[in-house]
Coordinates of C-alpha atoms in Angstrom, one line a residue:
Chain A
M941 CA -16.4 -38.9 31.0
S942 CA -15.0 -42.0 29.4
A943 CA -11.6 -42.7 27.8
V944 CA -10.8 -41.9 24.2
I945 CA -10.3 -45.4 22.7
I946 CA -7.1 -45.3 20.6
D947 CA -7.8 -47.0 17.3
G948 CA -4.5 -48.8 16.6
A949 CA -5.9 -50.6 13.5
A950 CA -6.7 -47.3 11.9
V951 CA -3.3 -45.7 12.7
A952 CA -1.6 -48.8 11.4
A953 CA -3.6 -48.7 8.2
R954 CA -2.5 -45.0 7.7
I955 CA 1.1 -45.9 8.3
R956 CA 0.9 -48.7 5.8
D957 CA -0.5 -46.2 3.3
E958 CA 2.4 -43.9 3.9
L959 CA 4.8 -46.7 3.6
A960 CA 3.4 -48.1 0.3
G961 CA 4.6 -44.9 -1.5
D962 CA 8.1 -45.1 0.1
V963 CA 8.4 -48.8 -1.0
L964 CA 7.5 -47.9 -4.6
A965 CA 10.0 -45.1 -4.6
I966 CA 12.8 -47.5 -3.5
G967 CA 12.0 -50.0 -6.2
E968 CA 9.8 -52.9 -7.5
G969 CA 10.4 -56.6 -8.0
A970 CA 14.0 -57.5 -7.3
A971 CA 14.8 -53.8 -6.4
A972 CA 12.2 -53.7 -3.7
P973 CA 13.2 -53.7 0.0
G974 CA 13.8 -57.3 1.2
L975 CA 12.8 -58.7 4.6
A976 CA 13.8 -62.1 5.8
V977 CA 12.1 -63.8 8.8
V978 CA 13.6 -66.7 10.6
L979 CA 11.0 -68.9 12.2
C980 CA 12.4 -71.9 14.1
G981 CA 10.2 -74.3 16.0
D982 CA 6.5 -75.0 16.3
D983 CA 5.2 -72.2 18.5
P984 CA 1.7 -71.7 17.0
A985 CA 1.4 -68.0 18.1
S986 CA 4.7 -67.3 16.4
A987 CA 3.5 -69.0 13.2
V988 CA 0.5 -66.6 13.2
Y989 CA 2.6 -63.5 13.8
V990 CA 5.0 -64.5 11.0
R991 CA 2.1 -65.2 8.6
N992 CA 0.7 -61.7 9.4
K993 CA 4.1 -60.1 8.8
G994 CA 4.4 -61.8 5.4
R995 CA 0.9 -60.7 4.4
V996 CA 1.5 -57.0 5.3
A997 CA 5.0 -57.0 3.7
E998 CA 3.6 -58.4 0.4
K999 CA 0.8 -55.9 0.3
L1000 CA 3.3 -53.1 0.7
G1001 CA 5.5 -54.5 -2.1
I1002 CA 8.3 -55.6 0.3
R1003 CA 10.0 -58.8 -0.8
F1004 CA 9.4 -61.4 2.0
Q1005 CA 11.6 -64.4 2.6
L1006 CA 10.6 -67.0 5.2
H1007 CA 13.2 -69.3 6.6
T1008 CA 12.0 -72.2 8.7
P1009 CA 14.9 -74.2 10.1
P1010 CA 13.7 -77.3 12.0
A1011 CA 13.1 -77.1 15.8
S1012 CA 16.0 -79.5 16.1
S1013 CA 18.5 -76.9 14.8
S1014 CA 21.5 -76.1 17.0
T1015 CA 22.5 -72.6 18.1
G1016 CA 25.4 -72.8 15.6
E1017 CA 23.2 -73.7 12.7
L1018 CA 20.9 -70.8 13.4
V1019 CA 23.8 -68.4 13.8
A1020 CA 25.2 -69.6 10.4
L1021 CA 21.8 -69.0 8.8
V1022 CA 21.4 -65.5 10.2
R1023 CA 25.0 -64.7 9.2
S1024 CA 24.3 -65.7 5.6
L1025 CA 21.3 -63.4 5.6
S1026 CA 23.4 -60.6 7.1
D1027 CA 25.8 -61.1 4.2
D1028 CA 23.2 -61.4 1.5
P1029 CA 23.0 -58.0 -0.4
A1030 CA 19.4 -58.7 -1.4
I1031 CA 18.2 -58.6 2.2
D1032 CA 17.6 -55.2 3.9
G1033 CA 15.9 -56.4 7.1
I1034 CA 16.1 -59.5 9.3
I1035 CA 13.8 -60.7 12.0
V1036 CA 14.5 -63.6 14.2
Q1037 CA 11.1 -64.6 15.5
L1038 CA 11.1 -65.1 19.3
P1039 CA 10.8 -67.2 21.4
L1040 CA 13.4 -69.7 20.0
P1041 CA 13.2 -73.3 21.1
R1042 CA 14.5 -73.8 24.6
H1043 CA 17.7 -75.5 23.7
I1044 CA 18.9 -72.6 21.5
E1045 CA 20.8 -69.7 23.1
P1046 CA 19.1 -66.5 21.8
D1047 CA 21.9 -64.0 22.3
P1048 CA 24.4 -65.4 19.8
V1049 CA 21.6 -65.7 17.2
I1050 CA 20.5 -62.1 17.8
D1051 CA 24.1 -60.9 17.7
A1052 CA 24.5 -62.5 14.3
V1053 CA 22.1 -60.1 12.8
A1054 CA 24.0 -57.3 11.0
P1055 CA 23.1 -54.1 13.0
E1056 CA 22.3 -52.3 9.7
K1057 CA 19.7 -55.0 9.0
D1058 CA 18.3 -55.3 12.5
A1059 CA 14.6 -54.7 11.8
D1060 CA 13.6 -55.6 15.4
G1061 CA 16.2 -53.4 17.1
F1062 CA 17.3 -56.1 19.5
H1063 CA 21.0 -56.2 18.5
P1064 CA 22.9 -54.8 21.4
V1065 CA 24.5 -52.1 19.3
N1066 CA 21.1 -50.7 18.4
F1067 CA 19.6 -51.3 21.8
G1068 CA 22.7 -49.5 23.3
R1069 CA 22.2 -46.5 21.1
L1070 CA 18.6 -46.3 22.3
A1071 CA 19.8 -46.7 25.9
E1072 CA 22.4 -44.0 25.5
G1073 CA 19.8 -41.6 24.0
R1074 CA 21.6 -41.5 20.7
P1075 CA 19.7 -41.2 17.4
S1076 CA 19.0 -44.7 15.9
L1077 CA 17.2 -45.9 12.8
V1078 CA 15.5 -48.9 14.5
T1079 CA 13.9 -49.4 17.9
P1080 CA 11.9 -52.5 19.0
G1081 CA 8.6 -52.5 17.1
T1082 CA 6.0 -52.8 19.9
P1083 CA 7.2 -49.9 22.1
A1084 CA 7.9 -47.9 18.9
G1085 CA 4.2 -48.5 18.0
C1086 CA 3.1 -47.4 21.5
M1087 CA 5.0 -44.1 21.1
E1088 CA 3.5 -43.6 17.6
L1089 CA 0.0 -44.1 19.0
M1090 CA 0.6 -41.5 21.7
R1091 CA 2.0 -39.0 19.3
R1092 CA -0.9 -39.4 16.8
Y1093 CA -3.4 -38.9 19.7
D1094 CA -1.5 -35.9 21.0
V1095 CA -0.9 -37.5 24.4
P1096 CA 1.5 -35.2 26.3
I1097 CA 4.7 -36.9 27.2
E1098 CA 7.4 -34.4 28.1
G1099 CA 7.6 -33.6 31.8
R1100 CA 4.9 -36.2 32.6
R1101 CA 5.2 -39.2 34.8
A1102 CA 5.1 -42.7 33.2
A1103 CA 5.0 -46.2 34.7
V1104 CA 5.9 -49.3 32.7
I1105 CA 4.9 -52.7 34.1
G1106 CA 7.3 -55.4 32.9
R1107 CA 11.0 -55.2 32.1
S1108 CA 11.3 -57.5 29.1
T1109 CA 13.9 -56.7 26.4
I1110 CA 11.0 -56.8 23.9
V1111 CA 8.7 -54.3 25.5
G1112 CA 9.2 -53.0 29.0
R1113 CA 12.9 -52.0 28.9
P1114 CA 12.8 -50.3 25.4
M1115 CA 9.5 -48.6 26.3
A1116 CA 11.1 -47.1 29.4
L1117 CA 14.0 -45.8 27.3
L1118 CA 11.8 -44.4 24.6
L1119 CA 9.7 -42.5 27.2
T1120 CA 12.9 -41.2 29.0
N1121 CA 14.3 -40.0 25.6
A1122 CA 10.9 -38.2 25.1
H1123 CA 11.5 -36.4 28.4
A1124 CA 9.0 -38.3 30.6
T1125 CA 9.9 -39.3 34.1
V1126 CA 9.7 -43.1 34.0
T1127 CA 9.4 -45.7 36.7
L1128 CA 10.1 -49.2 35.5
C1129 CA 8.1 -51.8 37.5
H1130 CA 8.4 -55.6 37.5
S1131 CA 7.6 -58.7 39.4
K1132 CA 9.7 -57.5 42.4
T1133 CA 7.9 -54.2 42.7
A1134 CA 6.1 -53.5 45.9
A1135 CA 2.9 -51.4 46.1
L1136 CA 2.5 -51.5 42.3
P1137 CA -1.1 -50.0 42.2
A1138 CA 0.1 -46.9 44.1
I1139 CA 3.1 -46.3 41.8
C1140 CA 0.9 -46.7 38.7
R1141 CA -1.7 -44.3 40.1
E1142 CA 0.9 -41.5 40.0
A1143 CA 1.5 -42.0 36.3
D1144 CA 0.1 -39.8 33.5
I1145 CA 1.1 -42.6 31.1
L1146 CA 0.7 -46.3 32.2
V1147 CA 2.1 -49.0 30.0
A1148 CA 1.0 -52.5 31.0
A1149 CA 3.3 -55.3 29.6
A1150 CA 3.1 -57.9 32.2
G1151 CA 1.2 -60.6 30.3
R1152 CA -1.3 -61.0 33.2
P1153 CA -4.8 -60.8 31.9
G1154 CA -6.9 -58.1 33.5
M1155 CA -4.5 -57.2 36.3
V1156 CA -4.7 -53.5 35.7
D1157 CA -8.1 -52.2 37.1
A1158 CA -9.2 -48.7 38.0
T1159 CA -7.2 -48.8 41.3
Y1160 CA -4.0 -48.6 39.1
V1161 CA -5.1 -45.6 37.1
K1162 CA -4.8 -41.9 37.7
P1163 CA -7.9 -40.1 36.4
G1164 CA -7.3 -38.9 32.9
A1165 CA -4.2 -41.0 32.4
C1166 CA -3.2 -42.6 29.1
V1167 CA -3.3 -46.4 29.5
I1168 CA -1.5 -48.5 26.9
D1169 CA -2.3 -52.2 27.0
V1170 CA 0.5 -54.3 25.6
G1171 CA -0.4 -57.5 27.3
I1172 CA -1.7 -60.1 24.9
T1173 CA -2.7 -63.5 26.4
P1174 CA -4.4 -66.0 24.2
T1175 CA -7.5 -67.5 25.9
V1176 CA -10.4 -69.6 24.7
D1177 CA -12.3 -66.3 24.4
G1178 CA -9.6 -64.8 22.1
L1179 CA -6.8 -62.4 22.9
V1180 CA -7.0 -60.8 26.4
G1181 CA -5.0 -57.8 27.5
D1182 CA -3.5 -56.8 30.9
V1183 CA -6.1 -54.1 31.4
D1184 CA -9.6 -54.7 32.7
R1185 CA -11.3 -52.5 30.2
D1186 CA -14.7 -52.2 32.0
S1187 CA -13.1 -51.0 35.1
V1188 CA -10.5 -48.7 33.5
E1189 CA -12.4 -47.1 30.7
P1190 CA -14.5 -44.7 32.9
V1191 CA -11.3 -43.4 34.6
A1192 CA -8.6 -43.2 31.9
G1193 CA -8.2 -40.3 29.5
W1194 CA -7.0 -42.6 26.7
L1195 CA -7.1 -46.4 26.4
T1196 CA -5.8 -48.8 23.8
P1197 CA -8.1 -51.8 23.3
V1198 CA -7.2 -55.4 22.9
P1199 CA -7.5 -56.4 20.1
G1200 CA -7.1 -53.4 17.8
G1201 CA -4.8 -51.3 19.9
V1202 CA -1.1 -51.9 20.1
G1203 CA -1.2 -55.2 18.2
P1204 CA -1.6 -53.9 14.6
M1205 CA 1.1 -51.3 15.3
T1206 CA 3.9 -53.7 15.9
I1207 CA 3.9 -55.0 12.3
A1208 CA 3.4 -51.5 10.9
M1209 CA 6.5 -50.3 12.7
L1210 CA 8.5 -53.4 11.6
M1211 CA 7.7 -52.5 8.1
R1212 CA 8.6 -48.9 8.6
H1213 CA 12.0 -49.9 10.1
T1214 CA 12.6 -52.3 7.1
V1215 CA 12.0 -49.4 4.7
S1216 CA 14.3 -47.1 6.7
L1217 CA 17.0 -49.7 6.7
A1218 CA 16.6 -50.2 3.0
L1219 CA 16.8 -46.5 2.3
A1220 CA 19.9 -46.2 4.6
R1221 CA 21.7 -49.1 2.9
R1222 CA 21.0 -47.7 -0.6
H1223 CA 22.3 -44.3 0.4
T1224 CA 25.5 -45.4 2.2
A1225 CA 26.7 -48.8 1.0
P1226 CA 27.5 -50.1 -2.5
V1227 CA 25.2 -53.2 -2.7
Chain B
M517 CA 20.2 -41.4 64.7
S518 CA 22.6 -40.3 62.0
A519 CA 23.5 -41.8 58.6
V520 CA 26.3 -44.4 58.3
I521 CA 28.9 -42.6 56.3
I522 CA 30.1 -44.8 53.5
D523 CA 33.9 -44.8 53.3
G524 CA 34.6 -45.0 49.5
A525 CA 38.3 -44.4 50.0
A526 CA 38.6 -47.5 52.3
V527 CA 36.5 -49.7 49.9
A528 CA 38.5 -48.5 46.9
A529 CA 41.7 -49.4 48.8
R530 CA 40.5 -52.9 49.5
I531 CA 39.5 -53.4 45.9
R532 CA 43.0 -52.3 44.8
D533 CA 44.5 -54.8 47.2
E534 CA 42.3 -57.5 45.7
L535 CA 43.3 -56.5 42.2
A536 CA 47.1 -56.3 42.8
G537 CA 47.1 -60.1 43.2
D538 CA 45.1 -60.6 40.1
V539 CA 47.4 -58.4 38.1
L540 CA 50.4 -60.3 39.3
A541 CA 48.8 -63.6 38.4
I542 CA 48.3 -62.3 34.8
G543 CA 51.8 -61.2 34.3
E544 CA 54.6 -58.7 35.0
G545 CA 56.4 -56.3 32.8
A546 CA 55.4 -56.7 29.1
A547 CA 53.0 -59.5 30.1
A548 CA 51.1 -57.3 32.5
P549 CA 47.6 -56.0 31.6
G550 CA 47.9 -52.8 29.4
L551 CA 45.6 -49.8 29.7
A552 CA 45.7 -46.9 27.2
V553 CA 44.1 -43.6 27.9
V554 CA 43.4 -41.0 25.2
L555 CA 43.4 -37.4 26.6
C556 CA 42.6 -34.8 23.9
G557 CA 42.4 -31.1 24.8
D558 CA 43.2 -28.9 27.7
D559 CA 40.4 -29.6 30.2
P560 CA 42.2 -29.2 33.6
A561 CA 39.8 -31.6 35.5
S562 CA 40.4 -34.3 32.9
A563 CA 44.2 -33.9 33.2
V564 CA 43.8 -34.5 37.0
Y565 CA 41.6 -37.6 36.5
V566 CA 44.0 -39.1 34.0
R567 CA 47.0 -38.5 36.2
N568 CA 45.2 -40.3 39.0
K569 CA 44.3 -43.2 36.8
G570 CA 47.9 -43.5 35.7
R571 CA 49.1 -43.4 39.3
V572 CA 46.7 -46.1 40.4
A573 CA 47.4 -48.3 37.4
E574 CA 51.1 -48.2 37.9
K575 CA 50.8 -49.0 41.6
L576 CA 48.8 -52.1 40.6
G577 CA 51.4 -53.2 38.1
I578 CA 49.1 -52.4 35.1
R579 CA 51.1 -51.0 32.1
F580 CA 49.8 -47.5 31.5
Q581 CA 50.0 -45.7 28.1
L582 CA 49.0 -42.1 27.8
H583 CA 48.1 -40.7 24.4
T584 CA 47.7 -36.9 24.2
P585 CA 46.6 -35.9 20.7
P586 CA 46.5 -32.1 20.3
A587 CA 43.2 -30.2 20.9
S588 CA 43.3 -29.3 17.2
S589 CA 42.9 -33.0 16.2
S590 CA 40.0 -33.9 13.9
T591 CA 37.3 -36.5 14.7
G592 CA 38.9 -38.7 12.0
E593 CA 42.4 -38.4 13.5
L594 CA 41.0 -39.5 16.9
V595 CA 39.1 -42.4 15.4
A596 CA 42.3 -43.5 13.7
L597 CA 44.3 -43.4 16.9
V598 CA 41.6 -45.3 18.9
R599 CA 41.4 -47.9 16.1
S600 CA 45.1 -48.4 16.2
L601 CA 44.9 -49.1 20.0
S602 CA 42.0 -51.4 19.3
D603 CA 44.2 -53.4 17.0
D604 CA 47.3 -53.3 19.2
P605 CA 47.7 -56.8 20.9
A606 CA 49.6 -55.2 23.8
I607 CA 46.6 -53.2 24.9
D608 CA 43.8 -54.8 27.0
G609 CA 41.8 -51.7 28.0
I610 CA 41.1 -48.3 26.3
I611 CA 39.7 -45.2 27.9
V612 CA 38.7 -42.1 25.9
Q613 CA 38.7 -39.4 28.5
L614 CA 35.5 -37.3 28.2
P615 CA 34.6 -34.5 27.5
L616 CA 36.4 -34.3 24.1
P617 CA 36.9 -30.8 22.6
R618 CA 33.7 -29.4 21.2
H619 CA 34.5 -29.7 17.5
I620 CA 35.0 -33.5 17.8
E621 CA 32.0 -35.8 17.5
P622 CA 32.3 -38.2 20.5
D623 CA 30.1 -41.1 19.1
P624 CA 32.5 -42.2 16.3
V625 CA 35.4 -42.1 18.6
I626 CA 33.7 -44.2 21.3
D627 CA 32.5 -46.6 18.6
A628 CA 36.1 -47.1 17.5
V629 CA 37.0 -48.7 20.8
A630 CA 36.9 -52.5 20.3
P631 CA 34.1 -53.7 22.6
E632 CA 36.4 -56.3 24.1
K633 CA 38.8 -53.5 25.2
D634 CA 36.1 -51.0 26.3
A635 CA 37.2 -50.3 29.9
D636 CA 34.6 -47.6 30.3
G637 CA 31.6 -49.6 29.1
F638 CA 30.4 -46.8 26.8
H639 CA 30.6 -48.7 23.5
P640 CA 26.9 -49.2 22.5
V641 CA 27.4 -53.0 22.3
N642 CA 28.4 -53.1 26.0
F643 CA 25.8 -50.5 27.0
G644 CA 23.2 -52.4 25.1
R645 CA 24.0 -55.6 26.9
L646 CA 23.6 -53.8 30.2
A647 CA 20.3 -52.3 29.0
E648 CA 19.0 -55.7 27.9
G649 CA 19.9 -57.2 31.2
R650 CA 22.4 -59.5 29.7
P651 CA 25.6 -60.5 31.5
S652 CA 28.5 -58.1 30.6
L653 CA 32.1 -57.8 31.6
V654 CA 32.2 -54.0 31.8
T655 CA 29.8 -51.4 32.9
P656 CA 30.5 -47.7 33.3
G657 CA 32.8 -47.2 36.2
T658 CA 31.0 -44.6 38.3
P659 CA 27.7 -46.4 38.6
A660 CA 29.5 -49.7 39.0
G661 CA 31.3 -48.1 41.9
C662 CA 28.0 -47.0 43.5
M663 CA 26.6 -50.5 43.2
E664 CA 29.8 -51.9 44.8
L665 CA 29.6 -49.5 47.7
M666 CA 25.9 -50.5 48.4
R667 CA 26.8 -54.1 48.2
R668 CA 29.7 -53.8 50.6
Y669 CA 27.5 -51.9 53.1
D670 CA 24.7 -54.4 52.8
V671 CA 22.2 -51.8 51.5
P672 CA 19.0 -53.7 50.5
I673 CA 18.3 -53.2 46.8
E674 CA 16.0 -56.0 45.6
G675 CA 12.3 -55.0 45.8
R676 CA 13.2 -51.4 47.0
R677 CA 12.4 -48.2 45.2
A678 CA 15.2 -46.1 43.8
A679 CA 15.3 -42.6 42.3
V680 CA 18.2 -41.5 40.1
I681 CA 18.6 -37.7 39.4
G682 CA 20.3 -37.1 36.1
R683 CA 20.1 -39.1 32.8
S684 CA 23.7 -38.8 31.5
T685 CA 25.2 -41.7 29.6
I686 CA 28.1 -41.6 32.0
V687 CA 26.1 -41.9 35.3
G688 CA 22.3 -41.6 35.4
R689 CA 21.3 -43.9 32.6
P690 CA 23.6 -46.8 33.5
M691 CA 22.9 -46.4 37.2
A692 CA 19.2 -46.8 36.5
L693 CA 19.9 -49.9 34.4
L694 CA 22.2 -51.5 37.1
L695 CA 19.6 -50.9 39.8
T696 CA 16.8 -52.4 37.6
N697 CA 19.0 -55.4 36.9
A698 CA 19.5 -55.7 40.7
H699 CA 15.6 -55.8 41.0
A700 CA 15.0 -52.3 42.4
T701 CA 12.0 -50.4 41.1
V702 CA 13.7 -47.3 39.5
T703 CA 12.5 -43.9 38.6
L704 CA 14.9 -42.0 36.4
C705 CA 14.6 -38.2 37.0
H706 CA 16.0 -35.3 35.0
S707 CA 15.7 -31.6 34.2
K708 CA 12.1 -32.0 32.9
T709 CA 10.9 -33.9 36.0
A710 CA 8.2 -32.1 38.0
A711 CA 7.8 -32.5 41.7
L712 CA 11.3 -33.9 42.1
P713 CA 11.5 -33.8 45.9
A714 CA 8.3 -35.8 46.3
I715 CA 9.5 -38.5 43.9
C716 CA 12.9 -38.7 45.7
R717 CA 11.2 -38.9 49.1
E718 CA 9.6 -42.2 48.0
A719 CA 13.0 -43.8 47.3
D720 CA 14.9 -46.2 49.5
I721 CA 17.9 -45.5 47.4
L722 CA 18.6 -42.0 46.1
V723 CA 21.4 -41.4 43.6
A724 CA 22.1 -37.7 42.9
A725 CA 24.0 -37.1 39.7
A726 CA 22.7 -33.7 38.6
G727 CA 25.9 -31.7 39.0
R728 CA 24.1 -29.0 41.0
P729 CA 25.9 -28.4 44.3
G730 CA 23.8 -28.9 47.4
M731 CA 20.5 -29.3 45.6
V732 CA 19.5 -32.4 47.6
D733 CA 18.5 -31.5 51.1
A734 CA 16.4 -33.3 53.8
T735 CA 13.2 -32.6 51.9
Y736 CA 14.3 -35.0 49.2
V737 CA 15.1 -37.9 51.5
K738 CA 13.0 -40.7 53.0
P739 CA 14.1 -41.4 56.6
G740 CA 16.6 -44.2 56.5
A741 CA 17.3 -44.1 52.8
C742 CA 20.7 -44.7 51.2
V743 CA 21.8 -41.4 49.6
I744 CA 24.6 -41.7 47.0
D745 CA 26.2 -38.4 46.0
V746 CA 27.8 -38.6 42.5
G747 CA 27.7 -34.8 41.9
I748 CA 31.2 -33.4 41.9
T749 CA 31.5 -29.7 41.2
P750 CA 34.8 -28.0 41.6
T751 CA 34.6 -24.7 43.6
V752 CA 37.0 -22.4 45.3
D753 CA 36.4 -24.4 48.5
G754 CA 37.2 -27.7 46.7
L755 CA 34.9 -30.4 45.4
V756 CA 31.3 -30.0 46.3
G757 CA 28.6 -32.7 45.9
D758 CA 24.9 -32.5 45.0
V759 CA 23.9 -33.4 48.5
D760 CA 23.7 -30.9 51.4
R761 CA 25.3 -33.1 53.9
D762 CA 24.4 -31.1 57.0
S763 CA 20.7 -31.3 56.1
V764 CA 20.7 -34.9 54.9
E765 CA 23.0 -36.7 57.4
P766 CA 20.5 -36.7 60.3
V767 CA 17.7 -38.2 58.0
A768 CA 19.5 -40.7 55.8
G769 CA 20.4 -44.3 56.7
W770 CA 23.6 -44.2 54.6
L771 CA 25.4 -41.4 52.9
T772 CA 28.4 -41.2 50.6
P773 CA 30.5 -38.1 51.4
V774 CA 32.2 -35.8 48.9
P775 CA 35.1 -36.2 48.7
G776 CA 35.9 -39.7 49.8
G777 CA 32.7 -41.4 48.7
V778 CA 32.0 -42.3 45.1
G779 CA 35.0 -40.5 43.7
P780 CA 37.8 -43.1 44.6
M781 CA 35.5 -45.9 43.4
T782 CA 35.4 -44.9 39.8
I783 CA 39.1 -45.5 39.3
A784 CA 39.1 -48.7 41.3
M785 CA 36.3 -50.1 39.1
L786 CA 38.1 -49.0 35.9
M787 CA 41.1 -51.0 37.1
R788 CA 38.9 -54.0 37.9
H789 CA 37.4 -53.8 34.4
T790 CA 40.8 -53.6 32.8
V791 CA 41.9 -56.7 34.7
S792 CA 38.7 -58.5 33.7
L793 CA 39.2 -57.6 30.0
A794 CA 42.8 -58.7 30.2
L795 CA 41.8 -62.1 31.7
A796 CA 39.0 -62.5 29.1
R797 CA 41.4 -61.7 26.2
R798 CA 44.0 -64.1 27.4
H799 CA 41.5 -66.9 27.8
T800 CA 39.7 -66.5 24.5
A801 CA 41.9 -64.8 21.8
P802 CA 45.3 -65.7 20.6
V803 CA 47.3 -62.5 21.3

């Protein structure tokens, strides 16, 4: 027996196909959904991510606006830029690419995103809805992508145990909330967790989002478990995940590879959220 | 060996003493902090809770306003009332007593509370800040009271395992978030959780908030664990908790009794949050 390898690239391609029709139905040209990305600073990985987002958006017919305030910008200048995008009727979705330069406070910038344009789902109003178990249009893209992969591969979630390694706002925390809302029993693990492998070995679903290359080997994995590898660390040999694939593949029931697993899903979910926000705005607010 | 019984009534009394000075420093009479409670419908337990809140507030010198819209009110009428309190400069804290009558949607009513007057911490903006691990002035009163009890009894939290039974917005979910933010490794359990006693037996901190009288017996408890009983079910014999005290007391390291454990803390924390909100408003906004 060997794990089913979850093909995130193929699922993401299918989602993009589904979305292309939705975008066309909303409108073309100036009437198409509009996504604005704010990229501040010189982080090379961020530049790559943003370029990829732009490429996918344009393929789907989504209008893509890139704003690149200089790394020397102040928190106030970034807040003002994001507010102007929040007020711009031509924009349906806003993404503030993280991390921001060190001297900028991220919270006021994220709070300046209008909740109804919050494509990333990081505004506390949307994050709070998720945390309260209320329905919400947007949830953070990476964990939403993980949930979508599990659903498309019929991984049982309800009533199962899940362990999430890492408690970031971007992945670990929202992942634990999404799994709880889907009726899993979730243990949220982090740097202060003792006896981590033993906790993980009890999980039917193991989500690794620690950013520590290869830390999860077979001793962390319950036989037959679904192992989702969110860790992406750039190395000279390319992107490396948190999961030691050679060790885990013979034990797990499902496994997402790096690259080609969770990675492509994040952008696909961002695009889906942008389309959802565009639809919601056109059906509720006069533009 | 027998568990240390945590005296919530005594801790709550000490907090009230601490707060009385803070209230006096803010102002007396019309200048005192103002708390408005909205009680809609005929739930007898709610009427008792609200009466107790009023009594404590008045003892502390907090101005207490009780609003009792009829059970026949519409969602829109309640939203309008809460909005008017949000706009009223004489009000620092607002509580919408839950549960509301069945025909009223709670979410729009809760969302009408100005986040800076949200004494209960249920507005999604404040709940989201808690869920993201950001600093926040207010968190839901009952779990905040549980944390305060553990702190005052020097229960170790960081690096320990915790299990929370129940995933309500009022107790279980915010409790799990507060424990995670305090660096515990938390498992959030609920009605779909399999093998519940075994999971609980791994926990150094066990919080029972299921509302099922006596369900937690010694088979759920790791020797020496801190057991927090949030379950309060009214019976003909008075209030009954989720914990079977006779069974658990010889095994646990700490135990909150019912009554006299968590119960008195909820109101004390609500008062503390009202005072914090009053201080914040006086230091940031022109009234």
